[in-house]
Coordinates of C-alpha atoms in Angstrom, one line a residue:
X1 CA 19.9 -9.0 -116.9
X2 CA 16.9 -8.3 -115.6
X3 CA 16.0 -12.0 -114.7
X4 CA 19.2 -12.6 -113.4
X5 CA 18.8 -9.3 -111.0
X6 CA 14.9 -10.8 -109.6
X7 CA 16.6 -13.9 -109.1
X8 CA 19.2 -12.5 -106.5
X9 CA 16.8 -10.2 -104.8
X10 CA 14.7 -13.8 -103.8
X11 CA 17.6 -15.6 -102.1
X12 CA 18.5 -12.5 -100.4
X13 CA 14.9 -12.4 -98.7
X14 CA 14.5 -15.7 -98.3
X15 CA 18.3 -15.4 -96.1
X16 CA 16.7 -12.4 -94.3
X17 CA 13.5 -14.5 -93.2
X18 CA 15.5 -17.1 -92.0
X19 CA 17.6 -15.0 -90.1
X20 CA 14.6 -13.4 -88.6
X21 CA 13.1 -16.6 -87.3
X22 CA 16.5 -17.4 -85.5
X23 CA 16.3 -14.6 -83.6
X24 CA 12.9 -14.5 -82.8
X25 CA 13.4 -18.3 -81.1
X26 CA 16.8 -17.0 -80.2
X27 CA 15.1 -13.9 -77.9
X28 CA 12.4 -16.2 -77.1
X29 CA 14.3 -18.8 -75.4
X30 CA 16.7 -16.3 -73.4
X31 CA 13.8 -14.6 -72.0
X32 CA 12.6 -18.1 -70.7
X33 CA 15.6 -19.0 -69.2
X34 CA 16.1 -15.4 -67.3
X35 CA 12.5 -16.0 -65.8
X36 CA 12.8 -19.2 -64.6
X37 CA 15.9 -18.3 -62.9
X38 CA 14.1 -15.4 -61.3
X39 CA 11.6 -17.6 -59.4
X40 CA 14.3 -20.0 -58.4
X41 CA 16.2 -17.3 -56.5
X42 CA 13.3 -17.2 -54.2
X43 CA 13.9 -18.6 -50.7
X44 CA 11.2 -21.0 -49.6
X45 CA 9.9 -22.5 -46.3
X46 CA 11.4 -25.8 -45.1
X47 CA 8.6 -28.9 -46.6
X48 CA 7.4 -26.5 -49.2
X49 CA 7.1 -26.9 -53.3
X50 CA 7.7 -24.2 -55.5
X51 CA 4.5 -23.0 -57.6
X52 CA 4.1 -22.5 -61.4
X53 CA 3.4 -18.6 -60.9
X54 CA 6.1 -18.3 -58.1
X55 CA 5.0 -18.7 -54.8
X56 CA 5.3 -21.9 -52.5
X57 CA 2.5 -24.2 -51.6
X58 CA 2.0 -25.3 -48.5
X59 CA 2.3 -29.2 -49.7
X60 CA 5.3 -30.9 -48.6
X61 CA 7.8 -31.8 -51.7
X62 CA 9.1 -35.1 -51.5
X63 CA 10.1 -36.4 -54.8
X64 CA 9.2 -36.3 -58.3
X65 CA 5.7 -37.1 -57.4
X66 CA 5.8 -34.0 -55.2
X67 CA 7.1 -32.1 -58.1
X68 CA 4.3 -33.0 -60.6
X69 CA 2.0 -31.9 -58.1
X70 CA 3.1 -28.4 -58.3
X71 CA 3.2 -28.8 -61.8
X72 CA -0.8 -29.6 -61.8
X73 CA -1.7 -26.7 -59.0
X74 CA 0.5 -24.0 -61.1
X75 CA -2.5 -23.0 -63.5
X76 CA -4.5 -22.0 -59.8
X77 CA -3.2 -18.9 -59.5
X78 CA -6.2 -17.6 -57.8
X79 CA -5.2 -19.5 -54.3
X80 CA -3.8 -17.5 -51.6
X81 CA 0.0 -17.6 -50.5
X82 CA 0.6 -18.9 -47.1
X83 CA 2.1 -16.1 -44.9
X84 CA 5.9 -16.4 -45.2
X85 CA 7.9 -16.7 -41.6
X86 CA 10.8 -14.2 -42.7
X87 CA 11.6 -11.8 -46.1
X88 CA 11.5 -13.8 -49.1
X89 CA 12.9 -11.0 -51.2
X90 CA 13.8 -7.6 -52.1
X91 CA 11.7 -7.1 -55.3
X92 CA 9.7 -4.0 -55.5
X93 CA 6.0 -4.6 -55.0
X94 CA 6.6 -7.8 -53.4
X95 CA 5.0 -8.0 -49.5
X96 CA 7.3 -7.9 -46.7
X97 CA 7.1 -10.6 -43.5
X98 CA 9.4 -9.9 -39.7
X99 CA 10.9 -13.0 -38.8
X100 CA 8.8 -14.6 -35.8
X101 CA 10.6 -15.0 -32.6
X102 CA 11.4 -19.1 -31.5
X103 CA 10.7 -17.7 -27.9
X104 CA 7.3 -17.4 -28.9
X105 CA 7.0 -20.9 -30.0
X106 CA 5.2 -23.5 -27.9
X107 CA 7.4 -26.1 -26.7
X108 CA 6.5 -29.8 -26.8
X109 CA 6.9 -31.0 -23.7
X110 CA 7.7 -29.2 -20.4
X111 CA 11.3 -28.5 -19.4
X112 CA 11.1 -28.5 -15.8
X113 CA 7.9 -30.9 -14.3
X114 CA 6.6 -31.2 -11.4
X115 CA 8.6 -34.0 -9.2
X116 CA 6.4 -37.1 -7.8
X117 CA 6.0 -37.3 -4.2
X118 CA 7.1 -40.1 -1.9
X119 CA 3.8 -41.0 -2.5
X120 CA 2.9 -41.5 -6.1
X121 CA 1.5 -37.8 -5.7
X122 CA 2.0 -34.3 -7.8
X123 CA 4.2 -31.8 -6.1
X124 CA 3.4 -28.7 -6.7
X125 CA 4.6 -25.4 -5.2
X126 CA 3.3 -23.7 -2.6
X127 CA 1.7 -20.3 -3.6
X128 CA 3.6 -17.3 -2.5
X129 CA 1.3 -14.5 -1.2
X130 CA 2.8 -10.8 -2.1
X131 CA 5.5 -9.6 0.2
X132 CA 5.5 -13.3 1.7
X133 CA 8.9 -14.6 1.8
X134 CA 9.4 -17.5 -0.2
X135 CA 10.8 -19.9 2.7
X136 CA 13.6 -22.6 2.6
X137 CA 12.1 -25.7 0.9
X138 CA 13.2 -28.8 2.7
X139 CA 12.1 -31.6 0.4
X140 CA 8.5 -32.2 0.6
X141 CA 8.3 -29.1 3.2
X142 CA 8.5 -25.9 3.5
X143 CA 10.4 -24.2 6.7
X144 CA 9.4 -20.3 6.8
X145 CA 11.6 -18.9 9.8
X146 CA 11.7 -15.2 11.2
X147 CA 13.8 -13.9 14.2
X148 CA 13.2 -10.5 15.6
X149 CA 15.1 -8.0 18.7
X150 CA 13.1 -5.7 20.1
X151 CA 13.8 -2.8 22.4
X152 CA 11.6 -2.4 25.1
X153 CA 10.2 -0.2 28.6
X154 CA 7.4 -1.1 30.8
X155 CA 6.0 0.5 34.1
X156 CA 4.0 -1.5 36.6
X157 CA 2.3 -0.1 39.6
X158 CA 0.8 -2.4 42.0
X159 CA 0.2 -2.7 46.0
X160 CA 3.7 -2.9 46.3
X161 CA 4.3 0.6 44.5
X162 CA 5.6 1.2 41.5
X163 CA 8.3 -0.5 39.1
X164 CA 10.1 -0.1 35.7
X165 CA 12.0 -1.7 33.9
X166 CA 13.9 -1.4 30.3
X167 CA 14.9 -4.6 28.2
X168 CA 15.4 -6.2 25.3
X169 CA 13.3 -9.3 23.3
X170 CA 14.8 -11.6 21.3
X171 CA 12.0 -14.0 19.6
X172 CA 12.0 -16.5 17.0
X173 CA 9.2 -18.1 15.3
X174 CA 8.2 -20.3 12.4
X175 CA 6.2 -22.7 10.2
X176 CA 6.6 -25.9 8.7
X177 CA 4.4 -27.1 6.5
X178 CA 4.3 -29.8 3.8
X179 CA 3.1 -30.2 0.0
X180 CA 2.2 -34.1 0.0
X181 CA -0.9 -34.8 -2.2
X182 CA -2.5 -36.6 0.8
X183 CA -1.6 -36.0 4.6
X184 CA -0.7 -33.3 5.7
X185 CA 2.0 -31.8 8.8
X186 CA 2.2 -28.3 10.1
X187 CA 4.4 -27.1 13.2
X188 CA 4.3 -24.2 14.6
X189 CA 6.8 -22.5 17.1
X190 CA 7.5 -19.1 18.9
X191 CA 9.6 -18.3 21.7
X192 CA 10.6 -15.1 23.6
X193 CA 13.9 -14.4 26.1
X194 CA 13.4 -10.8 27.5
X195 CA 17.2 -9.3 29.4
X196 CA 16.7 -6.5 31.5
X197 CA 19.6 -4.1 31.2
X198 CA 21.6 -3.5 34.2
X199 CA 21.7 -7.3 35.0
X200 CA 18.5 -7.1 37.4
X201 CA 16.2 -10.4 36.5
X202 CA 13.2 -9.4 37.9
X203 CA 10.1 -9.2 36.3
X204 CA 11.5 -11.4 33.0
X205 CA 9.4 -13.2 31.7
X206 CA 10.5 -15.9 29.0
X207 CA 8.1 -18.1 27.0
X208 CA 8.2 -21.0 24.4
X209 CA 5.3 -22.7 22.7
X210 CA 5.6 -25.0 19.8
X211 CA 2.7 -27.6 18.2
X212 CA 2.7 -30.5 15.9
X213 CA -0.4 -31.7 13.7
X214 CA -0.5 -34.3 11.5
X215 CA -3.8 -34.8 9.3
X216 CA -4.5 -38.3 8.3
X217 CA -6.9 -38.8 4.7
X218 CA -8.1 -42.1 5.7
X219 CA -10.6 -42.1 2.9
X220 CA -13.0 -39.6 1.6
X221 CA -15.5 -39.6 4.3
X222 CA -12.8 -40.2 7.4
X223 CA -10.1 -38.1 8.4
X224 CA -7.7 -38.5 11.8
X225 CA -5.5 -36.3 13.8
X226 CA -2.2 -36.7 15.8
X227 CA -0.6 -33.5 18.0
X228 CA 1.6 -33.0 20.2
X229 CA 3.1 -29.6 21.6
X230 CA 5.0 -27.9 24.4
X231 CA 4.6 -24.4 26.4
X232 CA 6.6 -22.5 28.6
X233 CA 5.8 -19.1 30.7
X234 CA 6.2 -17.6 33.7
X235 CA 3.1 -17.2 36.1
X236 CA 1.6 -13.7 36.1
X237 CA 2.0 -11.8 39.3
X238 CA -1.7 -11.1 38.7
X239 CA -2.8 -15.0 38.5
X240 CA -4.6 -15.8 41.8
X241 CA -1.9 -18.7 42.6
X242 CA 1.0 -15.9 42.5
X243 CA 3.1 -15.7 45.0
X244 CA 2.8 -12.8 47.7
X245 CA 6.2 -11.4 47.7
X246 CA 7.8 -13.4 45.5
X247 CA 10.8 -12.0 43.7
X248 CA 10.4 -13.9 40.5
X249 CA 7.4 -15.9 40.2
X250 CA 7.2 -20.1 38.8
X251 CA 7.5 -21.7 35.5
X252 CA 5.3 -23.8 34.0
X253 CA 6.4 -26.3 31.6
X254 CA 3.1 -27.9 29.8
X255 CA 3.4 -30.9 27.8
X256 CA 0.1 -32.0 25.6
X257 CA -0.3 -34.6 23.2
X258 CA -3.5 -36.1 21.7
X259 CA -5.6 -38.0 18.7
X260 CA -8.9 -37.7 17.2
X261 CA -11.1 -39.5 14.4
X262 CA -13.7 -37.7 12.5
X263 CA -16.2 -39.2 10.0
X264 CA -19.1 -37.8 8.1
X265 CA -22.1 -40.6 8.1
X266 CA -24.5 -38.8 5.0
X267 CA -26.3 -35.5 7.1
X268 CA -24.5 -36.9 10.3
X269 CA -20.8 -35.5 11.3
X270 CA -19.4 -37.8 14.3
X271 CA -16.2 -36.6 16.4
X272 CA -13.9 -38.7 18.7
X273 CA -11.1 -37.0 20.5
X274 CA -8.6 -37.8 23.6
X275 CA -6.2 -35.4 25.2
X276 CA -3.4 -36.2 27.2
X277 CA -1.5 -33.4 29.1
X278 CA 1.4 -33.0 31.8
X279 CA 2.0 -30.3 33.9
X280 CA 5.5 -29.0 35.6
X281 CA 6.0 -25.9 37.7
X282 CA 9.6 -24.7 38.1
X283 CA 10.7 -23.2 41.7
X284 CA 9.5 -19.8 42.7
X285 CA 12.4 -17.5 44.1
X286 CA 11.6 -15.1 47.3
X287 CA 12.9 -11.8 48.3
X288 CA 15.6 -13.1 49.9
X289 CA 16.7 -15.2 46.6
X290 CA 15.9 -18.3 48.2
X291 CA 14.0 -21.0 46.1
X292 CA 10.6 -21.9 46.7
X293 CA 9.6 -25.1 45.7
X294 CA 6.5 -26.0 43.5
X295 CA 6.4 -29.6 42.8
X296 CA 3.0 -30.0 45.0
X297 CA 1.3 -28.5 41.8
X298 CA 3.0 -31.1 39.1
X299 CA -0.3 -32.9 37.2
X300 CA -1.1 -35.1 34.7
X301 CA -4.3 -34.2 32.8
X302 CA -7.0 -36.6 30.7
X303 CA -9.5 -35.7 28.7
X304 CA -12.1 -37.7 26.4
X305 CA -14.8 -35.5 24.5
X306 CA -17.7 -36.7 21.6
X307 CA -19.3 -34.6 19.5
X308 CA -22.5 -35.7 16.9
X309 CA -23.3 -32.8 14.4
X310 CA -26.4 -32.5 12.0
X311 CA -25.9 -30.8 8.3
X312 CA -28.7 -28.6 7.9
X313 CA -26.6 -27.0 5.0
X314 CA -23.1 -27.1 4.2
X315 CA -23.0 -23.7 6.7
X316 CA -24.9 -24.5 9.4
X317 CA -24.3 -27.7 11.8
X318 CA -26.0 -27.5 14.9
X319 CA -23.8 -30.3 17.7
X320 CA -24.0 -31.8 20.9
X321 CA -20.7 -32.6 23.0
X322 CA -20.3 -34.7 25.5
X323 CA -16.6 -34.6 27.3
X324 CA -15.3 -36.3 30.6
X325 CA -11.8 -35.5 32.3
X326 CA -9.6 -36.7 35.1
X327 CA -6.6 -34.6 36.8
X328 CA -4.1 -36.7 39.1
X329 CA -1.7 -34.8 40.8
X330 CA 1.8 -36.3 41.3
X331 CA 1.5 -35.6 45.2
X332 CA -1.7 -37.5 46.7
X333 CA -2.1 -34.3 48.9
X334 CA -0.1 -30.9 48.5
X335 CA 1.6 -28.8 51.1
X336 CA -1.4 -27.5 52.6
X337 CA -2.7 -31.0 53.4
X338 CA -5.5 -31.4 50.4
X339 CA -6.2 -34.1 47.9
X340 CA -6.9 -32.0 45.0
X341 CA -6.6 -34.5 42.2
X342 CA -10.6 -34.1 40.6
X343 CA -13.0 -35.7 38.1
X344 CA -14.7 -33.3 35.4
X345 CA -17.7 -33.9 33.4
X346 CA -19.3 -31.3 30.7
X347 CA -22.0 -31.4 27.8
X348 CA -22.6 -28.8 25.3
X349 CA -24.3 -27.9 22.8
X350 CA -24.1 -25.3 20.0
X351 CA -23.7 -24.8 15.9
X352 CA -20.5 -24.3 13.4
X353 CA -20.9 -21.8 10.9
X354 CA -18.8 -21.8 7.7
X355 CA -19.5 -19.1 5.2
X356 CA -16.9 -19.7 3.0
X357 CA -13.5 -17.6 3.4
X358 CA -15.5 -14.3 4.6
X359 CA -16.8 -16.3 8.0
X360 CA -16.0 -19.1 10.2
X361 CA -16.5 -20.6 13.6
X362 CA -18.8 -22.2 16.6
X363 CA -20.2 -20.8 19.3
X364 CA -21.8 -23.1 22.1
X365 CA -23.5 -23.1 25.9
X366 CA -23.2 -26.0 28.3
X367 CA -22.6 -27.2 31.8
X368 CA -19.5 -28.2 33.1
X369 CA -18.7 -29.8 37.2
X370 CA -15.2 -30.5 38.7
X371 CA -15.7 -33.0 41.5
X372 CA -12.0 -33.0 44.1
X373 CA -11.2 -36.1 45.6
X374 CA -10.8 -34.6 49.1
X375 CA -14.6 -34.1 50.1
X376 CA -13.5 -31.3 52.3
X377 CA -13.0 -28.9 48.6
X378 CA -16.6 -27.9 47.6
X379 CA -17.5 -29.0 43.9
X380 CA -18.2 -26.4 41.4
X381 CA -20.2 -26.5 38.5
X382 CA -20.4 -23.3 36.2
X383 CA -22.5 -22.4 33.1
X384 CA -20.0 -22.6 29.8
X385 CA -19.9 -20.1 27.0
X386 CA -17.4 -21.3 24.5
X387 CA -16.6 -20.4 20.8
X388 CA -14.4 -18.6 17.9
X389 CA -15.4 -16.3 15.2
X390 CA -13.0 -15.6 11.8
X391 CA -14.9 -12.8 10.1
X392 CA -13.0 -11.1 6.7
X393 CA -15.0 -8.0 5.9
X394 CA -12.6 -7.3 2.9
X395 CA -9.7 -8.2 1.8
X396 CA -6.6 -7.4 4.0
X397 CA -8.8 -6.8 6.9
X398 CA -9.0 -9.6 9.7
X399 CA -11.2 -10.0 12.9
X400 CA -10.7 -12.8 15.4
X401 CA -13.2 -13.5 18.3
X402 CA -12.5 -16.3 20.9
X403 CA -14.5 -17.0 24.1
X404 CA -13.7 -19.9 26.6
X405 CA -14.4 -21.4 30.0
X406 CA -12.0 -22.9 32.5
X407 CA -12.3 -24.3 35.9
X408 CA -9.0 -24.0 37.4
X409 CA -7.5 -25.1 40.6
X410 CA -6.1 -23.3 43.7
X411 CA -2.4 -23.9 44.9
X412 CA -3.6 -23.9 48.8
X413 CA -5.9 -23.9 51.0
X414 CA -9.2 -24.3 51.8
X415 CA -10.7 -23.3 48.4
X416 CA -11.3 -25.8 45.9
X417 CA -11.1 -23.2 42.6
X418 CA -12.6 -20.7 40.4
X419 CA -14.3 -20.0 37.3
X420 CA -12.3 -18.2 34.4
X421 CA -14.4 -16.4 31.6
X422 CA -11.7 -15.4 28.8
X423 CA -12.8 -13.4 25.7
X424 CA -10.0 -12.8 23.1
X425 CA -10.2 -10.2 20.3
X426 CA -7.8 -9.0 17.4
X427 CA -8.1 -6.9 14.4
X428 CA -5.9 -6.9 11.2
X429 CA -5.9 -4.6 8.4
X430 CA -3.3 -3.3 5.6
X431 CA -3.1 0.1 5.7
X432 CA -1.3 -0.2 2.6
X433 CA 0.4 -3.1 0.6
X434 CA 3.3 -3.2 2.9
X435 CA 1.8 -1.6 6.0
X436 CA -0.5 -3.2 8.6
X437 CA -1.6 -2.1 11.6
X438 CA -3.1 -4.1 14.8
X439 CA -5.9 -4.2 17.2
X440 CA -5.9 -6.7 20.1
X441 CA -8.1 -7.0 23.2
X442 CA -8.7 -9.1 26.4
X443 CA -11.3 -9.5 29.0
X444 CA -10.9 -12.1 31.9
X445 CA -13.6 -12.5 34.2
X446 CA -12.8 -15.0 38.0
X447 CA -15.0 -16.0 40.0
X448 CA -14.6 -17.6 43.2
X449 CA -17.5 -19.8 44.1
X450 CA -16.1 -21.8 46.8
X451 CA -13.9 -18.8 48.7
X452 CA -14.9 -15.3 49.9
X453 CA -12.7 -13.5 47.4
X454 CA -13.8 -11.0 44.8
X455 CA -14.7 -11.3 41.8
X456 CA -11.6 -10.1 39.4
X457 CA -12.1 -8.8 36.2
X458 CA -8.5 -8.0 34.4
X459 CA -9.1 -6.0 30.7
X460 CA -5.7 -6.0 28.4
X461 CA -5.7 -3.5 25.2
X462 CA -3.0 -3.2 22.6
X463 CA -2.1 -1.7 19.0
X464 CA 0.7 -2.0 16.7
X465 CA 2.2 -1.4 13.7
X466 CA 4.3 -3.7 10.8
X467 CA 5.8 -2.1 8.1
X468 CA 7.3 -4.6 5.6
X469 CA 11.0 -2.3 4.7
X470 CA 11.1 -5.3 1.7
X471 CA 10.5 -8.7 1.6
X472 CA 12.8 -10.2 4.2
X473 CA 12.9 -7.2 6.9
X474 CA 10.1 -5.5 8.9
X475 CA 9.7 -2.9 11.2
X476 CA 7.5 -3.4 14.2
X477 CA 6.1 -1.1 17.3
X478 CA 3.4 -1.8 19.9
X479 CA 2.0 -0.4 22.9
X480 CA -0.6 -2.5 25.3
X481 CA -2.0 -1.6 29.3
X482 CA -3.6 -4.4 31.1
X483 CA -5.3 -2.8 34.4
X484 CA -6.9 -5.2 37.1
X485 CA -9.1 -2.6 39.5
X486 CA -9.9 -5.4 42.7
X487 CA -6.3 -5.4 42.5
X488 CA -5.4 -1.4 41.8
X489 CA -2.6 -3.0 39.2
X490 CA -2.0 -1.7 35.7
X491 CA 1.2 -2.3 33.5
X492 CA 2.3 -0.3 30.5
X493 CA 4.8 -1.5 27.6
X494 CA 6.2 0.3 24.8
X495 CA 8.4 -1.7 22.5
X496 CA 9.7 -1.3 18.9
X497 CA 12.2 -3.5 16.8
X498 CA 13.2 -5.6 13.7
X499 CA 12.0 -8.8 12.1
X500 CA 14.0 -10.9 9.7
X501 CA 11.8 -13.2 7.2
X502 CA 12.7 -15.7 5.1

């Protein structure tokens, strides 16, 4: 009994050890399978493998050879995980990454170029200053128009006594300008229609000017210009060819066209210009609203100038010009009985200054003789002071400086001409971002060599004010007094108004 009782006792622990390893492979396996479908439930970045210890190398997995791979790098658990582009799950201790943005991504290629020029060229926009309007693009140009109405009162006094008058201004003005990658055209225009109220036309005074320029890049050492333009105003009743009495005085129409060539030779700078111009005066009207006819005065003008210029330094370039002229009137002799068509001849000589965008400009001294073709008109010579100054003392503010002498002709009479000394000035600055406030100023100095007349001297002042409302519309007001003492005249204007940009 005994034996038999041992006996049964074995089987039965041999049935419990065998049990016992079942379920110790049993457990074993289960626990496998619930880990590895743990790391499979992670999401992973497009091209990546999964990794032995679960995270995702940076190797791209294509095919079984791919998968081996991943298989070999799993024992390196020490490399670092690339940073993941979004969450790759929600399992506590596990670090979290924000989605990044496509917007933020570079693109490959450009999505809207730059379209080639007629010309093989790049056309890229023009730059758009703040509070400058962006213009009306007109394929490879650029058209920036403004119109403006303005409200306005002057008072004149004069030998005649005193006169006022209250009108309105209705100007217009633009630009055009192109963006080719070589060449270049810009024209610009202004014009001016003043309407008295009450119907009255006297004392109006309507002007036009527009110019043309075309720059030709003939190469990198040559360059050539083409212009053309036309002007219109009304003569000023303080011009020395007004007429005495007149109601409303002439209008000149002036027509000018003309070409140059300039090419640097090394240290040497040569210049080579010729201007054409045509002059037409519109009839006077008298007191008694009769016509008065000015067609003796209708010209045609020629003039041929050369300038040679040294480089001492890219800002200083001392020149000598040499210029010869010819004016032929359309009447051999005018109404007073003269021949007063004339040869001119002038030198010069002088220096351009370029100092970068904080100074520019020439000054220059010379000589210049008109010669009539009636002998009985003395010739006159007279000592030239010519030149123009762009000076930027900071940013926003502006100064301007012109100078320039003119020999010009009488209408009549006995007198041959005179000599006109003009000196311009004008002064910007911005108050503020959208307000700026002018300066302008003008001296002109006659004298009258061949004629007993006095010498005039006639001084012009102005200010004004733009304030940019927004982009498109501004506000404007000036005030100016010109004053002429041989002539005990003065004028005063007031004016204020709108300007529409675009």
């Amino acid at each position: 009994m005994n034996v038999k009782g041992a006996a049964t006792r074995l089987q039965t622990s041999r049935k419990a050890a065998t049990l016992l390893l079942a379920c110790t492979l049993l457990c074993s396996t289960t626990t496998s399978l619930f880990a590895q479908t743990t790391v499979t439930a992670t999401p992973l970045l497009p091209g990546t493998a999964p990794a032995g210890d679960g995270t995702t190398s940076a190797t791209p997995a294509t095919g079984v050879g791919a998968a081996a791979d991943a298989e070999q790098a799993a024992p390196a658990a020490a490399a670092p995980a690339p940073q993941q582009l979004w969450r790759p799950s929600n399992n506590p201790g596990d670090p979290i990454y924000e989605q990044q943005d496509d917007a933020g991504q570079p693109y490959a290629e450009a999505e809207n170029p730059y379209e080639p020029t007629v010309d093989g060229g790049e056309n890229p926009r023009i730059a758009t200053e703040p509070g400058q309007t962006p213009g009306i693009r007109l394929g490879t140009f650029l058209l920036r128009p403004a119109i403006s109405q303005t409200i306005n009162t002057e008072k004149q006094t004069n030998t005649g006594g005193p006169s006022r008058r209250n009108y309105l201004t209705t100007g217009i003005r633009g630009t055009l300008t192109s963006d080719w990658s070589r060449h270049a055209l810009t024209v610009t225009g202004d014009g001016a229609w003043e309407r008295n109220f009450g119907g009255d036309k006297d004392g109006e005074e309507p002007r036009a000017r527009i110019e043309a320029d075309l720059r030709l890049d003939l190469g990198e050492e040559t360059k050539a210009n083409l212009k053309a333009g036309y002007e219109f105003s009304r003569e000023d009743t303080t011009d020395p060819n007004a007429l005495t009495g007149a109601a409303v005085q002439g209008g000149e129409h002036r027509f000018t066209t003309g070409a140059s060539i300039e090419r640097d030779f090394g240290k040497l700078r040569g210049l080579a210009a010729l201007d054409l111009s045509r002059t037409v005066y519109t009839d006077a009207k008298g007191l008694d609203g009769r016509p008065i006819s000015l067609s003796d005065r209708d010209q045609n003008g020629a003039n041929l100038r050369g300038r040679i210029g040294y480089e001492l330094s890219p800002a200083l370039i001392p020149f000598l010009e040499l210029n010869a002229g010819k004016t032929k009137y359309d009447s051999r002799l005018d109404n007073s009985g003269y021949a007063r068509s004339s040869n001119s001849y002038g030198a010069k000589i002088g220096t351009e200054v370029d100092l970068g965008e904080k100074t520019r400009g020439e000054a220059a001294i010379g000589y210049l003789r008109k010669q009539y073709d009636d002998d009985r008109l003395a010739s006159i010579g007279a000592l030239t002071l010519d030149g123009e100054l762009n000076w930027s003392p900071q940013r926003g503010t502006n100064v301007n400086l012109g100078l320039r002498t003119t020999i010009e002709d009488f209408a009549g009479g006995p007198q041959g001409g005179w000599i006109s000394y003009r000196l311009d000035a004008g002064l910007t600055h911005e108050l503020r971002n959208n307000l700026v406030a002018r300066l302008t100023g003008q001296i002109v100095h006659r004298t009258f060599p061949s004629s007993d007349i006095e010498n005039a001297v006639e001084y012009t002042a102005g200010a004004g004010l733009t304030w940019g409302l927004n982009r498109y519309l501004d506000l404007t007001a000036d005030v100016s007094y010109q004053w002429t003492p041989v002539y005990d005249s003065d004028e005063f204007r007031v004016g204020a108004g709108l300007v529409l940009k675009r």
